[in-house]
Coordinates of C-alpha atoms in Angstrom, one line a residue:
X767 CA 0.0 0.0 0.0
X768 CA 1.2 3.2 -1.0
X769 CA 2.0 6.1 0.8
X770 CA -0.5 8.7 -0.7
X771 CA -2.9 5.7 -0.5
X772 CA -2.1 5.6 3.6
X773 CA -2.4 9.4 4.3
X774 CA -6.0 9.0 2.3
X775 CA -7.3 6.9 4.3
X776 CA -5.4 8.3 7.7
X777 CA -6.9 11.7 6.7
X778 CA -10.4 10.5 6.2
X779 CA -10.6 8.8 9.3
X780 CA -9.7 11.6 11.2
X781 CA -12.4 14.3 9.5
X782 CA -15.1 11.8 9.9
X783 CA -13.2 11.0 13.7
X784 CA -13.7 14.3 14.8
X785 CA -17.1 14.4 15.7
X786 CA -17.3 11.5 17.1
X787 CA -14.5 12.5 19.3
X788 CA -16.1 15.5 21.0
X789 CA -19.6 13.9 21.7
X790 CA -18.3 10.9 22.9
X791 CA -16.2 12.9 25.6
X792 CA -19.5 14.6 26.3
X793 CA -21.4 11.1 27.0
X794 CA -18.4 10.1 29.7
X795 CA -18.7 13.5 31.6
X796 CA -22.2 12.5 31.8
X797 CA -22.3 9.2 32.6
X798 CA -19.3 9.7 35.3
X799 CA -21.8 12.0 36.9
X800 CA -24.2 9.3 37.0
X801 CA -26.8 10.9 34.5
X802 CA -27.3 8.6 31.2
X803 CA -27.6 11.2 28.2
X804 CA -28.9 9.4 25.3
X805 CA -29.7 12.8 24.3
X806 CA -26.3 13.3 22.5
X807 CA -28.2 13.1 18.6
X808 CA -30.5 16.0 19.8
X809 CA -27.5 18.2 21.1
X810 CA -25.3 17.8 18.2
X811 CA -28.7 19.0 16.1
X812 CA -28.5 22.0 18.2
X813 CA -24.6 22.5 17.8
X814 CA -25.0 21.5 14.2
X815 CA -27.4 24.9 13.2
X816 CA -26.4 27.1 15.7
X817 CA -22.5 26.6 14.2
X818 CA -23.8 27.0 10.8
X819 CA -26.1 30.1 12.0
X820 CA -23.0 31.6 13.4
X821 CA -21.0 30.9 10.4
X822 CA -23.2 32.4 7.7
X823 CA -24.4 35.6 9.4
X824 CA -21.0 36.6 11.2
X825 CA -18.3 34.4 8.7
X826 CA -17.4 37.8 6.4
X827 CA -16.6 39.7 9.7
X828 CA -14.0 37.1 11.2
X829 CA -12.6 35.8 8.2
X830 CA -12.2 32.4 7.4
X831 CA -9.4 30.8 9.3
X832 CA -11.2 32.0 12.5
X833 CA -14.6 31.9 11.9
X834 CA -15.2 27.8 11.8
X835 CA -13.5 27.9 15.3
X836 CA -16.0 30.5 16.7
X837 CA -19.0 28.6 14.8
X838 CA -17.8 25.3 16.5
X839 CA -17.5 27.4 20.2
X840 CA -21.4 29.0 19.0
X841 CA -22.6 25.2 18.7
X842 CA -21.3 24.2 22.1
X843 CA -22.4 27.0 23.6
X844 CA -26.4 25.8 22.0
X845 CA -25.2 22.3 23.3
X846 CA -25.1 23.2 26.9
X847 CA -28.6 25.5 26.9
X848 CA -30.5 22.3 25.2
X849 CA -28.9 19.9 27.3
X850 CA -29.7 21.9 30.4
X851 CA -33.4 20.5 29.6
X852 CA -32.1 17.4 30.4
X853 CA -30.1 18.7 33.2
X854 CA -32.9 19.6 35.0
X855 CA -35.3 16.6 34.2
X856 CA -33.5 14.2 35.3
X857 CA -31.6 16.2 38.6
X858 CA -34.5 17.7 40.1
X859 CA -37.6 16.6 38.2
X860 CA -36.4 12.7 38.8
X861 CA -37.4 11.8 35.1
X862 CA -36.3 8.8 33.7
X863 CA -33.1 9.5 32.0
X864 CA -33.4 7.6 28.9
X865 CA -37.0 8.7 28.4
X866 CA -35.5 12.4 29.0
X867 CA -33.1 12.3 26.1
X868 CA -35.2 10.2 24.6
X869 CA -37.3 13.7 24.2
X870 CA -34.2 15.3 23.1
X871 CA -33.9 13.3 20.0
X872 CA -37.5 13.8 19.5
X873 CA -37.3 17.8 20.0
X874 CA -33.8 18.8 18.2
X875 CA -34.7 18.2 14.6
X876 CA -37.9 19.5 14.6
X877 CA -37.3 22.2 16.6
X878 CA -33.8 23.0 14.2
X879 CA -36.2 22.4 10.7
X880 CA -38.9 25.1 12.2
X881 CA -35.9 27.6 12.9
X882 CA -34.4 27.2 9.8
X883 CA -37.6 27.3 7.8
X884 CA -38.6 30.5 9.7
X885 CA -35.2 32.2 9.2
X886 CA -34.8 31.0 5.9
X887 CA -38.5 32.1 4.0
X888 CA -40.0 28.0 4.3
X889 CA -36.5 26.4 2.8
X890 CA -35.7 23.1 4.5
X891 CA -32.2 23.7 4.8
X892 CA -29.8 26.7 5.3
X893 CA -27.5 28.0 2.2
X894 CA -24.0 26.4 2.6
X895 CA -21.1 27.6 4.4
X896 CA -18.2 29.7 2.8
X897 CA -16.4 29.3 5.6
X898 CA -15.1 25.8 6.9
X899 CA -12.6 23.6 8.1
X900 CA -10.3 22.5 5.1
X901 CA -7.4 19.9 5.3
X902 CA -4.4 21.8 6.9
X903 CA -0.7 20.8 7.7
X904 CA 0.1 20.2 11.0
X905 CA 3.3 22.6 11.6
X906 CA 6.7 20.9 12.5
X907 CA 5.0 17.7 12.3
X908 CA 4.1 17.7 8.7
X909 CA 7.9 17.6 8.3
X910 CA 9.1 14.2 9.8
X911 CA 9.7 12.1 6.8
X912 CA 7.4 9.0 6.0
X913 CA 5.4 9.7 9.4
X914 CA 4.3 13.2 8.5
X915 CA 3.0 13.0 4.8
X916 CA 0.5 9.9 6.4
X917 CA -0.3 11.7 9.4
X918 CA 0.2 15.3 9.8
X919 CA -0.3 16.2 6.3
X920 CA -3.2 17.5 4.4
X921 CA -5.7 16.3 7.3
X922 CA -8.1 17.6 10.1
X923 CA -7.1 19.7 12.8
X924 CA -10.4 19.7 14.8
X925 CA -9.7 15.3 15.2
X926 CA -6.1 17.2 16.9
X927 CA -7.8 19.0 18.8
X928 CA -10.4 16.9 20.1
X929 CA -7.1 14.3 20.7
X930 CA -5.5 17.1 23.1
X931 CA -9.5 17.1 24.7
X932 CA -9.4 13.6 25.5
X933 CA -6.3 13.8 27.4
X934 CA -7.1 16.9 29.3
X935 CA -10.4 15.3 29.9
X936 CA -8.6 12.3 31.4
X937 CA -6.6 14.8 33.5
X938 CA -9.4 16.5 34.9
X939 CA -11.3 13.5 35.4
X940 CA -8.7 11.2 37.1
X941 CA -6.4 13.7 38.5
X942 CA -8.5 16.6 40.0
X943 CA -10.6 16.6 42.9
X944 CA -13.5 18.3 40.0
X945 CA -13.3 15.0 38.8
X946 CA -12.4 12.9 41.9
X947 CA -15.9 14.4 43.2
X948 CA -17.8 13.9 39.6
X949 CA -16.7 10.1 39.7
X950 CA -18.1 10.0 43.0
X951 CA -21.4 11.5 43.0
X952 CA -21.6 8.9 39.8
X953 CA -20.5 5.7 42.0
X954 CA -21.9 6.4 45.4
X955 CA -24.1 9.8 45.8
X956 CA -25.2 9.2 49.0
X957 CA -21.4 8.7 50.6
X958 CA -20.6 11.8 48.2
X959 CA -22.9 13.7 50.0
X960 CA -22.5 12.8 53.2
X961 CA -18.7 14.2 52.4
X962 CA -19.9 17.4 51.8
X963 CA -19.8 17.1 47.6
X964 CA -23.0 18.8 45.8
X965 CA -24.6 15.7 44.3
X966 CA -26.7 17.7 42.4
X967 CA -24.6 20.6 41.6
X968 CA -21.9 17.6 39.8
X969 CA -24.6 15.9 38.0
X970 CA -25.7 19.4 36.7
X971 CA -22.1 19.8 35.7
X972 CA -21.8 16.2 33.8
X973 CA -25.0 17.0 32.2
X974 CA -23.4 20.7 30.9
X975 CA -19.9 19.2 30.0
X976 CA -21.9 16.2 28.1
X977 CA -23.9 19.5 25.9
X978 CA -20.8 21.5 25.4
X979 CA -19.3 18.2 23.7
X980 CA -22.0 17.2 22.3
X981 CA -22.7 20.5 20.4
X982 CA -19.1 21.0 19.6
X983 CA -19.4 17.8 18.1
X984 CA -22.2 18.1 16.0
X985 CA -20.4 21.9 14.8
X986 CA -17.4 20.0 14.0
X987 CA -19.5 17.7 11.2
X988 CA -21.5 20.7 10.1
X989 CA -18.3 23.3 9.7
X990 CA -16.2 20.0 8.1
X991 CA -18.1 17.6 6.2
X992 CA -21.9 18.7 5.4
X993 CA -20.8 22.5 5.1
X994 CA -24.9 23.6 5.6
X995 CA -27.6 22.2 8.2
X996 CA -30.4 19.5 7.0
X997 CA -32.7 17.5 8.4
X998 CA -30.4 14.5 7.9
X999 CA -27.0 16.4 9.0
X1000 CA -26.6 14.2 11.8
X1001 CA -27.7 11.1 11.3
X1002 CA -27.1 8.7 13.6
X1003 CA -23.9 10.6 14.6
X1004 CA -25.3 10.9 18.6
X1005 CA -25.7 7.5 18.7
X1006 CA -22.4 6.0 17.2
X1007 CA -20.5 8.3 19.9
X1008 CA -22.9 7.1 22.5
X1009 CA -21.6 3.8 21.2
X1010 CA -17.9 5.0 20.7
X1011 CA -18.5 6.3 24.5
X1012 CA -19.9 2.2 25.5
X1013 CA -17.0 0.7 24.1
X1014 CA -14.5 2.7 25.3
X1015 CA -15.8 2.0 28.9
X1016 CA -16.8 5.5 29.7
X1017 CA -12.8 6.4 29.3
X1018 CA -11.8 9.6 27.6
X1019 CA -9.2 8.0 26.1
X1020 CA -10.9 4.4 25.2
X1021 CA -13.5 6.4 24.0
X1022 CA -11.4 8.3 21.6
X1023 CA -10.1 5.1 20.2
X1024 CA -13.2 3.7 19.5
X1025 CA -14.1 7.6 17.7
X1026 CA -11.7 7.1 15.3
X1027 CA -12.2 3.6 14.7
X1028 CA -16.2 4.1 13.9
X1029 CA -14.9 7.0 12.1
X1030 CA -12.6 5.0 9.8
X1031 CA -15.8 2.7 9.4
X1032 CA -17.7 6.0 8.0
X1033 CA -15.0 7.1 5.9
X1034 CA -15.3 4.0 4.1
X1035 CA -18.3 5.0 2.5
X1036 CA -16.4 7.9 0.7
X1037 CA -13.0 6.3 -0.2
X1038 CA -13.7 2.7 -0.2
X1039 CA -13.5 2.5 -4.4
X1040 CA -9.9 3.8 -4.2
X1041 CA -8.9 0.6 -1.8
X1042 CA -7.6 -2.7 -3.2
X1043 CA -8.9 -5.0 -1.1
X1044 CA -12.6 -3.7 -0.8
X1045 CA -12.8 -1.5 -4.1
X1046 CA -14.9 -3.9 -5.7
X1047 CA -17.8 -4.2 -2.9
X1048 CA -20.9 -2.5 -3.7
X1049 CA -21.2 1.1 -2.0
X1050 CA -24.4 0.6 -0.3
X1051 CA -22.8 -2.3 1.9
X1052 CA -20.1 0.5 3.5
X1053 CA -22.7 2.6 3.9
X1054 CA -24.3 1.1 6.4
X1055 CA -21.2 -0.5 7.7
X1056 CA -20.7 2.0 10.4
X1057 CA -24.5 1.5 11.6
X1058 CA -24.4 -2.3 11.9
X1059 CA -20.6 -2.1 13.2
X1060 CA -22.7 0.2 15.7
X1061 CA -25.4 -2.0 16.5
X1062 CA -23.1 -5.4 17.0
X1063 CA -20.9 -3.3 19.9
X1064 CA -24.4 -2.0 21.7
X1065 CA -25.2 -5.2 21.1
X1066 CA -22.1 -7.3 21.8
X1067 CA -20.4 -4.8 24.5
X1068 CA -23.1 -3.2 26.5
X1069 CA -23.2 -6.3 28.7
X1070 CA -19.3 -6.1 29.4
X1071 CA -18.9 -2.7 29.7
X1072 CA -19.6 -1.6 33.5
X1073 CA -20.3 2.1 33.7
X1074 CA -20.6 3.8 37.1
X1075 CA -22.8 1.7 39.8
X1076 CA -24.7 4.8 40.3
X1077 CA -25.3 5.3 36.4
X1078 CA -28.9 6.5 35.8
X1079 CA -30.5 6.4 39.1
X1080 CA -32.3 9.2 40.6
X1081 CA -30.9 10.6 43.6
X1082 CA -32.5 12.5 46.6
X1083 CA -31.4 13.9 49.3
X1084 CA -32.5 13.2 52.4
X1085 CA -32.7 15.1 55.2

C-alpha cells in the first residue's frame, strides 16, 4: 500500500473522527456523573445549526481561518442551553433519564427544521457555508519524513484538537478533585454527600460538560463535512458516539479510540472504491457499515462494559 494511499485513508478517518470524538467525551462526563444522556443526537442538532447560524451571518466579519473555530465554540455553547433541559429533568424533576433524552432526539430536529424554515422564508435547509474547516498541515509535524505525509499532512485539525480534549479530559477527570468528586457522585451519591460534595450541583455539571461536547461535536461535522444544516445532518452521529463512548468503557481516552475507529468505518463509505482489497464491494454495503458495526458493539459490548454503579438512578437527598 502506498503512501499517498495511507495518508488517504489516515486523513479521512480523522475528518469523519472528529465528531465523534467530542460527543463521545460529552457522553463520559455525563455518565461519570451518574446521568445517562442518550440525548447526545438531539445536542449535536443544536450545535450543528447554531454553528452554521453563526458561520453564515458573522463568517465575512472574522474571516475564514477563524470563523469555523467560533462557529464550533457558538454550537457548544447551543449544546449546553438544550442539554440543560435534560439537566434539569433528570436532577430535580427525577425523570427517567433515557425517556428524557429520549425527548431530546425527538425535539432537536424538529425544533432546528422550524428555525431554519422560519429564518430561511419556508427552505428546509440553510444556504452552505463559505467558511469551513479545510485539510491543513500540522506545523513541524508535517515535516518528519514518511510519518508526516500519512499523518500530519493535508488532514483535520479539529480530530487534533479533540485528541488534546481527551487527554485533558482524562486529566481533569482522574487527576482533580473536580473529577475525583464527579466520579463519586456517579459511583456512590449518597457517601458523596454525606462528604460534603454537591450531588446535584456535579450531576448538573456532567450534564453541561456532556452539551458542550456534544454541540461542539455536532459543529465540527457541520463546519467540516456537510458544510450547511439538514434535516439529515446528523444522522445517527449521537448514537455511534454514545456507542464510541460504551465501548471505550466511559474512558476519555478508550472512547477516543473507539471515535476514530467508527470514524474509519464512515470514511469508508467515501473512499472505499480507491482501496484494493474492498474496491470492488458495492457502495451501499459500506454505507451502512458504520451503523451495523454500531449495533453489534451496543449489542455485543453493552453487557461487558460496567459504567458507574450509580449510572442512571435518581438521587434525593435526604434530610
Amino acid at each position: 500500500m502506498s503512501i499517498s494511499l495511507l495518508a488517504l485513508i489516515v486523513s479521512s478517518t480523522l475528518v469523519y473522527s472528529a465528531p465523534l470524538i467530542f460527543t463521545a467525551l460529552g457522553g463520559v462526563f455525563s455518565e461519570r456523573s451518574g446521568i445517562v444522556n442518550v440525548g447526545l443526537e438531539g445536542i449535536m442538532v443544536i450545535g450543528a445549526l447554531a454553528s452554521v447560524l453563526f458561520n453564515l451571518f458573522f463568517g465575512d466579519r472574522f474571516g475564514n481561518d477563524l470563523t469555523p473555530w467560533l462557529a464550533v465554540l457558538a454550537g457548544g455553547l447551543a449544546g449546553v442551553a438544550f442539554s440543560l433541559i435534560h439537566a434539569v429533568a433528570t436532577v430535580h424533576l427525577r425523570a427517567d433519564h433515557i425517556i428524557s433524552g429520549t425527548v431530546l432526539n425527538l425535539i432537536a430536529p424538529a425544533l432546528a427544521v422550524f428555525l431554519v424554515r422560519v429564518i430561511y422564508d419556508g427552505r428546509g435547509e440553510t444556504p452552505s457555508i463559505a467558511h469551513s474547516f479545510g485539510y491543513d498541515n500540522i506545523p513541524l509535524l508535517s515535516k518528519i519524513p514518511v510519518i508526516g505525509p500519512i499523518f500530519f499532512q493535508t488532514t483535520s485539525e479539529p480530530a487534533f484538537a479533540g485528541m488534546i480534549v481527551a487527554v485533558l479530559a482524562w486529566v481533569v477527570i482522574y487527576k482533580t478533585s473536580f473529577g475525583l468528586r464527579l466520579r463519586s457522585v456517579g459511583e456512590h451519591p449518597q457517601a458523596a454527600d454525606t462528604l460534603g460534595v454537591n450531588v446535584y450541583l456535579m450531576r448538573y455539571a456532567g450534564v453541561l460538560l456532556s452539551g458542550l461536547f456534544g454541540g461542539i461535536g455536532g459543529a465540527v461535522l457541520a463546519n467540516s463535512i456537510t458544510l450547511k444544516f439538514t434535516i439529515s445532518t446528523i444522522a445517527g452521529q449521537g448514537f455511534m458516539a454514545m456507542a464510541a463512548m460504551i465501548f471505550g468503557k466511559h474512558h476519555p481516552i478508550g472512547a477516543m479510540g473507539a471515535a476514530i475507529f467508527f470514524g474509519f468505518a464512515q470514511s469508508l463509505a467515501v473512499i472505499g472504491s480507491r482501496i484494493p482489497l474492498i474496491g470492488n464491494i458495492p457502495p451501499v454495503f459500506l454505507q451502512i457499515a458504520p451503523y451495523v458495526i454500531t449495533i453489534i458493539v451496543l449489542v455485543g459490548i453493552v453487557g461487558q462494559s460496567k459504567g458507574p454503579a450509580a449510572n442512571g438512578t435518581t438521587y434525593i437527598k435526604s434530610k
